[in-house]
Amino acid sequence: MDHTYWQKQANNQALFEDLLWSRPENKRLAGKLLVVGGNLHGFAAPAEAYDQAAKAGIGTTKVLLPNALQKTIGQLIENTEFAPCNNSGSFSKQALGEWLAFATWADGVLLAGDLGRNSETAILLESFIGKYNGLLTITKDSADYFTNQPAGILERPQTTLVITIAQLQKLCTAAKWPTPIKFSMLALPLAEQLHQLTNTYAVNLVVLHNDLMFVASGGEVSTTSMPQTESWRIKTAAHCAVWQIQNPGRPFEALTTAVYSTCKS
């Protein structure tokens, strides 16, 4: 079988070095990122995403949190904005206006997670992806919201999911993908499935499995050796968001280089 779609990247040698040398030196030209996440009981994910985006070289980042956190956080995180929440302290449906307004300001949006389990937030997410057409990166529990109705996210252009193999399994099961995604999969069978998935759907996929980071976009696949850490999804997702903002129209190259950048940071 032809495996020319699969490229292997060393974690100390970028596959696409031209992206490293062509980065914007002026912060004003390095892009604007909106990080969305948090609930009354936790905001570690958006806070870490903010820090990681800075390390990845973003120009400006805003963080959008539910207003239940306003008294707790204040200006603990720079450039923090707040949107309406429900009684449980998660984003409410009424937050859609703020989400869309700040997304319009940004060059890309990162749904960082810690959203909490809430049916109203699920409705908000579905509404947001239906109205926002820009660059979108999704990770942690933000991705879990789409397993019940996967078509909307799988078929959405300019969308990247940074997820675990378990989340990929749930997503593919919900989408009735014909080949089961298994925890026991070796690198080649998983690369083949990611190749086929991203040939079928518009979504980009970034998945860590057996200490290999898989990037799949438009049928192309790359792998990079990366040990699993507790916060790998947030770190990787932040770098993916930044590199895509700075390299529009080159998602595979940007995401593969983002993984290299994550390894080096």
PDB file of C-alpha atoms in Angstrom:
ATOM      1  CA  MET A   1       0.000   0.000   0.000  1.00  0.00           C
ATOM      2  CA  ASP A   2       1.159   3.541  -0.771  1.00  0.00           C
ATOM      3  CA  HIS A   3       2.078   5.397   2.419  1.00  0.00           C
ATOM      4  CA  THR A   4       3.479   8.541   0.814  1.00  0.00           C
ATOM      5  CA  TYR A   5       0.857  10.549   2.712  1.00  0.00           C
ATOM      6  CA  TRP A   6       2.764   9.837   5.964  1.00  0.00           C
ATOM      7  CA  GLN A   7       5.812  11.877   6.965  1.00  0.00           C
ATOM      8  CA  LYS A   8       7.881  11.362  10.111  1.00  0.00           C
ATOM      9  CA  GLN A   9       9.277  14.363  11.969  1.00  0.00           C
ATOM     10  CA  ALA A  10      12.097  14.169  14.504  1.00  0.00           C
ATOM     11  CA  ASN A  11      11.396  16.206  17.630  1.00  0.00           C
ATOM     12  CA  ASN A  12      14.725  17.998  17.121  1.00  0.00           C
ATOM     13  CA  GLN A  13      14.402  18.579  13.368  1.00  0.00           C
ATOM     14  CA  ALA A  14      11.395  20.349  11.874  1.00  0.00           C
ATOM     15  CA  LEU A  15       9.966  18.971   8.644  1.00  0.00           C
ATOM     16  CA  PHE A  16       9.046  22.452   7.427  1.00  0.00           C
ATOM     17  CA  GLU A  17      11.957  24.663   8.399  1.00  0.00           C
ATOM     18  CA  ASP A  18      10.769  27.478   6.142  1.00  0.00           C
ATOM     19  CA  LEU A  19       7.958  28.125   8.615  1.00  0.00           C
ATOM     20  CA  LEU A  20      10.489  28.563  11.413  1.00  0.00           C
ATOM     21  CA  TRP A  21      12.490  31.171   9.497  1.00  0.00           C
ATOM     22  CA  SER A  22       9.523  33.122   8.151  1.00  0.00           C
ATOM     23  CA  ARG A  23       7.848  33.902  11.482  1.00  0.00           C
ATOM     24  CA  PRO A  24       6.724  37.505  12.052  1.00  0.00           C
ATOM     25  CA  GLU A  25       9.273  39.436  14.111  1.00  0.00           C
ATOM     26  CA  ASN A  26       6.918  42.299  14.884  1.00  0.00           C
ATOM     27  CA  LYS A  27       4.429  41.404  17.622  1.00  0.00           C
ATOM     28  CA  ARG A  28       1.744  43.487  15.908  1.00  0.00           C
ATOM     29  CA  LEU A  29       1.969  41.133  12.930  1.00  0.00           C
ATOM     30  CA  ALA A  30       2.041  37.908  14.981  1.00  0.00           C
ATOM     31  CA  GLY A  31      -1.719  37.474  15.196  1.00  0.00           C
ATOM     32  CA  LYS A  32      -4.573  37.743  17.682  1.00  0.00           C
ATOM     33  CA  LEU A  33      -5.962  34.738  19.548  1.00  0.00           C
ATOM     34  CA  LEU A  34      -9.150  34.412  21.581  1.00  0.00           C
ATOM     35  CA  VAL A  35      -9.016  31.732  24.291  1.00  0.00           C
ATOM     36  CA  VAL A  36     -12.426  30.620  25.597  1.00  0.00           C
ATOM     37  CA  GLY A  37     -13.023  28.365  28.586  1.00  0.00           C
ATOM     38  CA  GLY A  38     -13.529  27.992  32.295  1.00  0.00           C
ATOM     39  CA  ASN A  39     -16.435  27.691  34.690  1.00  0.00           C
ATOM     40  CA  LEU A  40     -17.084  28.712  38.282  1.00  0.00           C
ATOM     41  CA  HIS A  41     -15.122  25.746  39.614  1.00  0.00           C
ATOM     42  CA  GLY A  42     -12.086  25.855  37.352  1.00  0.00           C
ATOM     43  CA  PHE A  43     -10.149  27.969  34.884  1.00  0.00           C
ATOM     44  CA  ALA A  44      -6.774  26.207  34.724  1.00  0.00           C
ATOM     45  CA  ALA A  45      -7.180  25.288  31.044  1.00  0.00           C
ATOM     46  CA  PRO A  46      -7.720  28.818  29.659  1.00  0.00           C
ATOM     47  CA  ALA A  47      -5.048  30.207  32.006  1.00  0.00           C
ATOM     48  CA  GLU A  48      -2.476  27.707  30.764  1.00  0.00           C
ATOM     49  CA  ALA A  49      -3.554  28.231  27.164  1.00  0.00           C
ATOM     50  CA  TYR A  50      -2.869  31.947  27.606  1.00  0.00           C
ATOM     51  CA  ASP A  51       0.653  31.238  28.861  1.00  0.00           C
ATOM     52  CA  GLN A  52       1.377  28.676  26.152  1.00  0.00           C
ATOM     53  CA  ALA A  53       0.142  30.959  23.377  1.00  0.00           C
ATOM     54  CA  ALA A  54       2.641  33.571  24.547  1.00  0.00           C
ATOM     55  CA  LYS A  55       5.433  30.972  24.485  1.00  0.00           C
ATOM     56  CA  ALA A  56       4.324  29.940  20.990  1.00  0.00           C
ATOM     57  CA  GLY A  57       4.801  33.521  19.777  1.00  0.00           C
ATOM     58  CA  ILE A  58       1.310  34.987  19.446  1.00  0.00           C
ATOM     59  CA  GLY A  59       1.013  38.743  19.148  1.00  0.00           C
ATOM     60  CA  THR A  60      -2.010  39.343  21.402  1.00  0.00           C
ATOM     61  CA  THR A  61      -4.299  37.030  23.375  1.00  0.00           C
ATOM     62  CA  LYS A  62      -7.651  37.713  24.986  1.00  0.00           C
ATOM     63  CA  VAL A  63      -9.220  35.238  27.424  1.00  0.00           C
ATOM     64  CA  LEU A  64     -13.010  34.982  27.603  1.00  0.00           C
ATOM     65  CA  LEU A  65     -14.398  33.493  30.836  1.00  0.00           C
ATOM     66  CA  PRO A  66     -17.895  33.151  32.340  1.00  0.00           C
ATOM     67  CA  ASN A  67     -18.720  36.148  34.516  1.00  0.00           C
ATOM     68  CA  ALA A  68     -19.074  33.874  37.565  1.00  0.00           C
ATOM     69  CA  LEU A  69     -15.270  34.098  37.707  1.00  0.00           C
ATOM     70  CA  GLN A  70     -15.068  37.891  37.559  1.00  0.00           C
ATOM     71  CA  LYS A  71     -14.740  38.423  41.312  1.00  0.00           C
ATOM     72  CA  THR A  72     -12.356  35.496  41.705  1.00  0.00           C
ATOM     73  CA  ILE A  73      -9.992  36.416  38.903  1.00  0.00           C
ATOM     74  CA  GLY A  74     -10.300  40.145  38.366  1.00  0.00           C
ATOM     75  CA  GLN A  75      -7.178  40.957  36.378  1.00  0.00           C
ATOM     76  CA  LEU A  76      -5.212  37.887  37.494  1.00  0.00           C
ATOM     77  CA  ILE A  77      -4.950  37.014  33.807  1.00  0.00           C
ATOM     78  CA  GLU A  78      -4.166  39.925  31.502  1.00  0.00           C
ATOM     79  CA  ASN A  79      -6.632  40.822  28.746  1.00  0.00           C
ATOM     80  CA  THR A  80      -9.503  38.947  30.383  1.00  0.00           C
ATOM     81  CA  GLU A  81     -13.095  39.453  29.270  1.00  0.00           C
ATOM     82  CA  PHE A  82     -16.292  37.986  30.705  1.00  0.00           C
ATOM     83  CA  ALA A  83     -19.557  36.690  29.261  1.00  0.00           C
ATOM     84  CA  PRO A  84     -22.921  35.677  30.773  1.00  0.00           C
ATOM     85  CA  CYS A  85     -23.171  32.444  32.734  1.00  0.00           C
ATOM     86  CA  ASN A  86     -25.986  30.304  34.110  1.00  0.00           C
ATOM     87  CA  ASN A  87     -26.717  29.353  37.711  1.00  0.00           C
ATOM     88  CA  SER A  88     -24.123  26.584  37.666  1.00  0.00           C
ATOM     89  CA  GLY A  89     -21.360  29.009  36.693  1.00  0.00           C
ATOM     90  CA  SER A  90     -20.879  27.813  33.106  1.00  0.00           C
ATOM     91  CA  PHE A  91     -21.366  29.875  29.958  1.00  0.00           C
ATOM     92  CA  SER A  92     -25.045  30.426  29.170  1.00  0.00           C
ATOM     93  CA  LYS A  93     -26.767  30.723  25.795  1.00  0.00           C
ATOM     94  CA  GLN A  94     -26.748  34.498  26.296  1.00  0.00           C
ATOM     95  CA  ALA A  95     -22.934  34.452  25.978  1.00  0.00           C
ATOM     96  CA  LEU A  96     -23.160  33.905  22.210  1.00  0.00           C
ATOM     97  CA  GLY A  97     -23.011  37.627  21.445  1.00  0.00           C
ATOM     98  CA  GLU A  98     -19.756  38.073  23.381  1.00  0.00           C
ATOM     99  CA  TRP A  99     -18.262  34.928  21.881  1.00  0.00           C
ATOM    100  CA  LEU A 100     -18.978  36.130  18.351  1.00  0.00           C
ATOM    101  CA  ALA A 101     -17.874  39.714  19.007  1.00  0.00           C
ATOM    102  CA  PHE A 102     -14.489  38.722  20.413  1.00  0.00           C
ATOM    103  CA  ALA A 103     -14.077  36.018  17.776  1.00  0.00           C
ATOM    104  CA  THR A 104     -14.501  38.722  15.134  1.00  0.00           C
ATOM    105  CA  TRP A 105     -11.660  40.662  16.794  1.00  0.00           C
ATOM    106  CA  ALA A 106      -9.389  37.604  16.736  1.00  0.00           C
ATOM    107  CA  ASP A 107      -7.587  35.796  13.918  1.00  0.00           C
ATOM    108  CA  GLY A 108      -8.436  32.479  15.557  1.00  0.00           C
ATOM    109  CA  VAL A 109     -10.287  30.973  18.511  1.00  0.00           C
ATOM    110  CA  LEU A 110      -9.121  28.293  20.938  1.00  0.00           C
ATOM    111  CA  LEU A 111     -11.807  26.479  22.930  1.00  0.00           C
ATOM    112  CA  ALA A 112      -9.481  25.475  25.750  1.00  0.00           C
ATOM    113  CA  GLY A 113     -11.831  23.498  27.967  1.00  0.00           C
ATOM    114  CA  ASP A 114     -12.898  23.453  31.622  1.00  0.00           C
ATOM    115  CA  LEU A 115     -16.369  24.357  30.344  1.00  0.00           C
ATOM    116  CA  GLY A 116     -18.138  22.000  32.746  1.00  0.00           C
ATOM    117  CA  ARG A 117     -20.916  19.567  31.899  1.00  0.00           C
ATOM    118  CA  ASN A 118     -23.914  21.684  31.027  1.00  0.00           C
ATOM    119  CA  SER A 119     -26.682  21.344  28.443  1.00  0.00           C
ATOM    120  CA  GLU A 120     -26.917  25.113  27.991  1.00  0.00           C
ATOM    121  CA  THR A 121     -23.206  25.335  27.188  1.00  0.00           C
ATOM    122  CA  ALA A 122     -23.706  22.554  24.636  1.00  0.00           C
ATOM    123  CA  ILE A 123     -26.361  24.642  22.880  1.00  0.00           C
ATOM    124  CA  LEU A 124     -24.020  27.644  22.964  1.00  0.00           C
ATOM    125  CA  LEU A 125     -21.199  25.664  21.359  1.00  0.00           C
ATOM    126  CA  GLU A 126     -23.441  24.371  18.573  1.00  0.00           C
ATOM    127  CA  SER A 127     -24.687  27.904  17.884  1.00  0.00           C
ATOM    128  CA  PHE A 128     -21.163  29.303  17.898  1.00  0.00           C
ATOM    129  CA  ILE A 129     -19.681  26.869  15.391  1.00  0.00           C
ATOM    130  CA  GLY A 130     -22.681  27.465  13.154  1.00  0.00           C
ATOM    131  CA  LYS A 131     -22.182  31.240  13.099  1.00  0.00           C
ATOM    132  CA  TYR A 132     -18.400  31.632  13.402  1.00  0.00           C
ATOM    133  CA  ASN A 133     -16.535  30.865  10.184  1.00  0.00           C
ATOM    134  CA  GLY A 134     -12.963  31.508  11.271  1.00  0.00           C
ATOM    135  CA  LEU A 135     -10.035  29.428  12.471  1.00  0.00           C
ATOM    136  CA  LEU A 136     -11.058  27.207  15.386  1.00  0.00           C
ATOM    137  CA  THR A 137      -8.998  24.916  17.630  1.00  0.00           C
ATOM    138  CA  ILE A 138     -10.797  22.669  20.122  1.00  0.00           C
ATOM    139  CA  THR A 139      -9.404  20.552  22.949  1.00  0.00           C
ATOM    140  CA  LYS A 140     -10.103  18.861  26.278  1.00  0.00           C
ATOM    141  CA  ASP A 141     -13.771  18.720  27.352  1.00  0.00           C
ATOM    142  CA  SER A 142     -14.709  21.264  24.663  1.00  0.00           C
ATOM    143  CA  ALA A 143     -14.308  18.429  22.151  1.00  0.00           C
ATOM    144  CA  ASP A 144     -16.537  16.104  24.173  1.00  0.00           C
ATOM    145  CA  TYR A 145     -19.551  18.306  23.512  1.00  0.00           C
ATOM    146  CA  PHE A 146     -19.500  17.340  19.836  1.00  0.00           C
ATOM    147  CA  THR A 147     -19.538  13.551  20.159  1.00  0.00           C
ATOM    148  CA  ASN A 148     -23.344  13.404  20.156  1.00  0.00           C
ATOM    149  CA  GLN A 149     -23.617  15.444  16.945  1.00  0.00           C
ATOM    150  CA  PRO A 150     -20.232  15.002  15.258  1.00  0.00           C
ATOM    151  CA  ALA A 151     -21.143  16.027  11.705  1.00  0.00           C
ATOM    152  CA  GLY A 152     -21.131  19.743  12.487  1.00  0.00           C
ATOM    153  CA  ILE A 153     -17.557  19.723  13.723  1.00  0.00           C
ATOM    154  CA  LEU A 154     -16.141  17.055  11.384  1.00  0.00           C
ATOM    155  CA  GLU A 155     -17.415  18.857   8.291  1.00  0.00           C
ATOM    156  CA  ARG A 156     -16.464  22.359   9.437  1.00  0.00           C
ATOM    157  CA  PRO A 157     -13.507  23.911   7.533  1.00  0.00           C
ATOM    158  CA  GLN A 158     -10.644  25.582   9.426  1.00  0.00           C
ATOM    159  CA  THR A 159     -11.220  23.352  12.447  1.00  0.00           C
ATOM    160  CA  THR A 160      -8.605  21.453  14.449  1.00  0.00           C
ATOM    161  CA  LEU A 161      -9.329  18.925  17.180  1.00  0.00           C
ATOM    162  CA  VAL A 162      -6.495  18.235  19.632  1.00  0.00           C
ATOM    163  CA  ILE A 163      -7.789  15.096  21.320  1.00  0.00           C
ATOM    164  CA  THR A 164      -6.954  11.801  22.992  1.00  0.00           C
ATOM    165  CA  ILE A 165      -7.343   8.429  21.327  1.00  0.00           C
ATOM    166  CA  ALA A 166     -10.379   7.862  23.583  1.00  0.00           C
ATOM    167  CA  GLN A 167     -12.005  11.060  22.317  1.00  0.00           C
ATOM    168  CA  LEU A 168     -11.223  10.089  18.717  1.00  0.00           C
ATOM    169  CA  GLN A 169     -12.812   6.702  19.349  1.00  0.00           C
ATOM    170  CA  LYS A 170     -16.015   8.292  20.691  1.00  0.00           C
ATOM    171  CA  LEU A 171     -16.162  10.777  17.831  1.00  0.00           C
ATOM    172  CA  CYS A 172     -15.730   8.094  15.171  1.00  0.00           C
ATOM    173  CA  THR A 173     -18.281   5.825  16.835  1.00  0.00           C
ATOM    174  CA  ALA A 174     -20.818   8.658  16.898  1.00  0.00           C
ATOM    175  CA  ALA A 175     -20.071   9.445  13.246  1.00  0.00           C
ATOM    176  CA  LYS A 176     -20.557   5.755  12.358  1.00  0.00           C
ATOM    177  CA  TRP A 177     -17.042   5.523  10.936  1.00  0.00           C
ATOM    178  CA  PRO A 178     -16.742   1.992   9.482  1.00  0.00           C
ATOM    179  CA  THR A 179     -13.388   1.077  11.059  1.00  0.00           C
ATOM    180  CA  PRO A 180     -13.229   0.989  14.865  1.00  0.00           C
ATOM    181  CA  ILE A 181     -10.553   3.120  16.510  1.00  0.00           C
ATOM    182  CA  LYS A 182      -8.840   0.914  19.104  1.00  0.00           C
ATOM    183  CA  PHE A 183      -6.483   1.660  21.987  1.00  0.00           C
ATOM    184  CA  SER A 184      -4.307  -1.220  20.766  1.00  0.00           C
ATOM    185  CA  MET A 185      -3.743   0.337  17.331  1.00  0.00           C
ATOM    186  CA  LEU A 186      -0.161   0.494  16.103  1.00  0.00           C
ATOM    187  CA  ALA A 187       1.165   3.563  14.309  1.00  0.00           C
ATOM    188  CA  LEU A 188       0.502   2.441  10.724  1.00  0.00           C
ATOM    189  CA  PRO A 189      -3.174   1.436  11.136  1.00  0.00           C
ATOM    190  CA  LEU A 190      -3.890   4.657  13.025  1.00  0.00           C
ATOM    191  CA  ALA A 191      -2.084   6.735  10.398  1.00  0.00           C
ATOM    192  CA  GLU A 192      -4.196   5.033   7.719  1.00  0.00           C
ATOM    193  CA  GLN A 193      -7.426   5.828   9.543  1.00  0.00           C
ATOM    194  CA  LEU A 194      -6.424   9.459  10.103  1.00  0.00           C
ATOM    195  CA  HIS A 195      -5.483   9.688   6.427  1.00  0.00           C
ATOM    196  CA  GLN A 196      -8.919   8.415   5.422  1.00  0.00           C
ATOM    197  CA  LEU A 197     -10.790  10.483   8.013  1.00  0.00           C
ATOM    198  CA  THR A 198      -9.242  13.759   6.892  1.00  0.00           C
ATOM    199  CA  ASN A 199      -9.758  12.842   3.244  1.00  0.00           C
ATOM    200  CA  THR A 200     -13.443  12.350   4.048  1.00  0.00           C
ATOM    201  CA  TYR A 201     -13.988  15.259   6.433  1.00  0.00           C
ATOM    202  CA  ALA A 202     -12.743  18.856   6.506  1.00  0.00           C
ATOM    203  CA  VAL A 203     -11.517  18.677  10.112  1.00  0.00           C
ATOM    204  CA  ASN A 204      -7.825  18.558  11.094  1.00  0.00           C
ATOM    205  CA  LEU A 205      -6.908  15.998  13.759  1.00  0.00           C
ATOM    206  CA  VAL A 206      -4.054  16.067  16.278  1.00  0.00           C
ATOM    207  CA  VAL A 207      -3.901  12.918  18.407  1.00  0.00           C
ATOM    208  CA  LEU A 208      -1.315  11.588  20.878  1.00  0.00           C
ATOM    209  CA  HIS A 209      -1.057   7.790  20.981  1.00  0.00           C
ATOM    210  CA  ASN A 210       1.762   5.627  22.344  1.00  0.00           C
ATOM    211  CA  ASP A 211       4.089   8.633  22.663  1.00  0.00           C
ATOM    212  CA  LEU A 212       3.571   9.596  19.018  1.00  0.00           C
ATOM    213  CA  MET A 213       1.827  12.825  18.080  1.00  0.00           C
ATOM    214  CA  PHE A 214      -0.222  12.342  14.927  1.00  0.00           C
ATOM    215  CA  VAL A 215      -1.193  15.319  12.774  1.00  0.00           C
ATOM    216  CA  ALA A 216      -3.706  14.745   9.979  1.00  0.00           C
ATOM    217  CA  SER A 217      -4.991  17.346   7.533  1.00  0.00           C
ATOM    218  CA  GLY A 218      -6.401  16.930   4.043  1.00  0.00           C
ATOM    219  CA  GLY A 219      -5.295  13.300   3.946  1.00  0.00           C
ATOM    220  CA  GLU A 220      -1.686  14.069   4.887  1.00  0.00           C
ATOM    221  CA  VAL A 221      -0.292  12.629   8.117  1.00  0.00           C
ATOM    222  CA  SER A 222       2.804  13.380  10.179  1.00  0.00           C
ATOM    223  CA  THR A 223       4.089  11.761  13.358  1.00  0.00           C
ATOM    224  CA  THR A 224       6.468  13.175  15.946  1.00  0.00           C
ATOM    225  CA  SER A 225       7.796  11.436  19.034  1.00  0.00           C
ATOM    226  CA  MET A 226       6.370  13.115  22.152  1.00  0.00           C
ATOM    227  CA  PRO A 227       6.043  11.650  25.661  1.00  0.00           C
ATOM    228  CA  GLN A 228       2.597  12.095  27.180  1.00  0.00           C
ATOM    229  CA  THR A 229       2.319  14.678  29.946  1.00  0.00           C
ATOM    230  CA  GLU A 230      -0.689  15.719  31.994  1.00  0.00           C
ATOM    231  CA  SER A 231      -1.200  18.996  30.137  1.00  0.00           C
ATOM    232  CA  TRP A 232      -0.195  17.938  26.623  1.00  0.00           C
ATOM    233  CA  ARG A 233      -3.537  18.841  25.075  1.00  0.00           C
ATOM    234  CA  ILE A 234      -3.572  22.460  26.227  1.00  0.00           C
ATOM    235  CA  LYS A 235       0.075  23.015  25.373  1.00  0.00           C
ATOM    236  CA  THR A 236      -0.261  21.435  21.934  1.00  0.00           C
ATOM    237  CA  ALA A 237      -3.582  23.125  21.160  1.00  0.00           C
ATOM    238  CA  ALA A 238      -2.198  26.574  21.994  1.00  0.00           C
ATOM    239  CA  HIS A 239       0.799  26.051  19.713  1.00  0.00           C
ATOM    240  CA  CYS A 240      -1.477  24.666  16.974  1.00  0.00           C
ATOM    241  CA  ALA A 241      -3.735  27.715  17.172  1.00  0.00           C
ATOM    242  CA  VAL A 242      -0.806  30.146  16.988  1.00  0.00           C
ATOM    243  CA  TRP A 243       1.016  28.449  14.120  1.00  0.00           C
ATOM    244  CA  GLN A 244      -2.153  28.228  12.041  1.00  0.00           C
ATOM    245  CA  ILE A 245      -2.895  31.909  12.603  1.00  0.00           C
ATOM    246  CA  GLN A 246       0.602  32.770  11.392  1.00  0.00           C
ATOM    247  CA  ASN A 247       0.489  30.398   8.414  1.00  0.00           C
ATOM    248  CA  PRO A 248      -2.968  30.708   6.848  1.00  0.00           C
ATOM    249  CA  GLY A 249      -3.710  28.255   4.077  1.00  0.00           C
ATOM    250  CA  ARG A 250      -1.040  25.760   5.187  1.00  0.00           C
ATOM    251  CA  PRO A 251      -2.757  23.743   7.930  1.00  0.00           C
ATOM    252  CA  PHE A 252      -0.732  20.543   7.607  1.00  0.00           C
ATOM    253  CA  GLU A 253       2.608  22.328   7.636  1.00  0.00           C
ATOM    254  CA  ALA A 254       1.501  24.684  10.420  1.00  0.00           C
ATOM    255  CA  LEU A 255       0.195  21.911  12.670  1.00  0.00           C
ATOM    256  CA  THR A 256       3.220  19.694  12.112  1.00  0.00           C
ATOM    257  CA  THR A 257       5.527  22.596  12.946  1.00  0.00           C
ATOM    258  CA  ALA A 258       3.373  23.436  15.969  1.00  0.00           C
ATOM    259  CA  VAL A 259       4.071  19.954  17.326  1.00  0.00           C
ATOM    260  CA  TYR A 260       7.804  20.535  16.820  1.00  0.00           C
ATOM    261  CA  SER A 261       7.439  23.889  18.598  1.00  0.00           C
ATOM    262  CA  THR A 262       5.612  22.170  21.468  1.00  0.00           C
ATOM    263  CA  CYS A 263       8.459  19.676  21.856  1.00  0.00           C
ATOM    264  CA  LYS A 264      11.022  22.483  21.981  1.00  0.00           C
ATOM    265  CA  SER A 265       9.184  24.707  24.478  1.00  0.00           C
TER     266      SER A 265
END
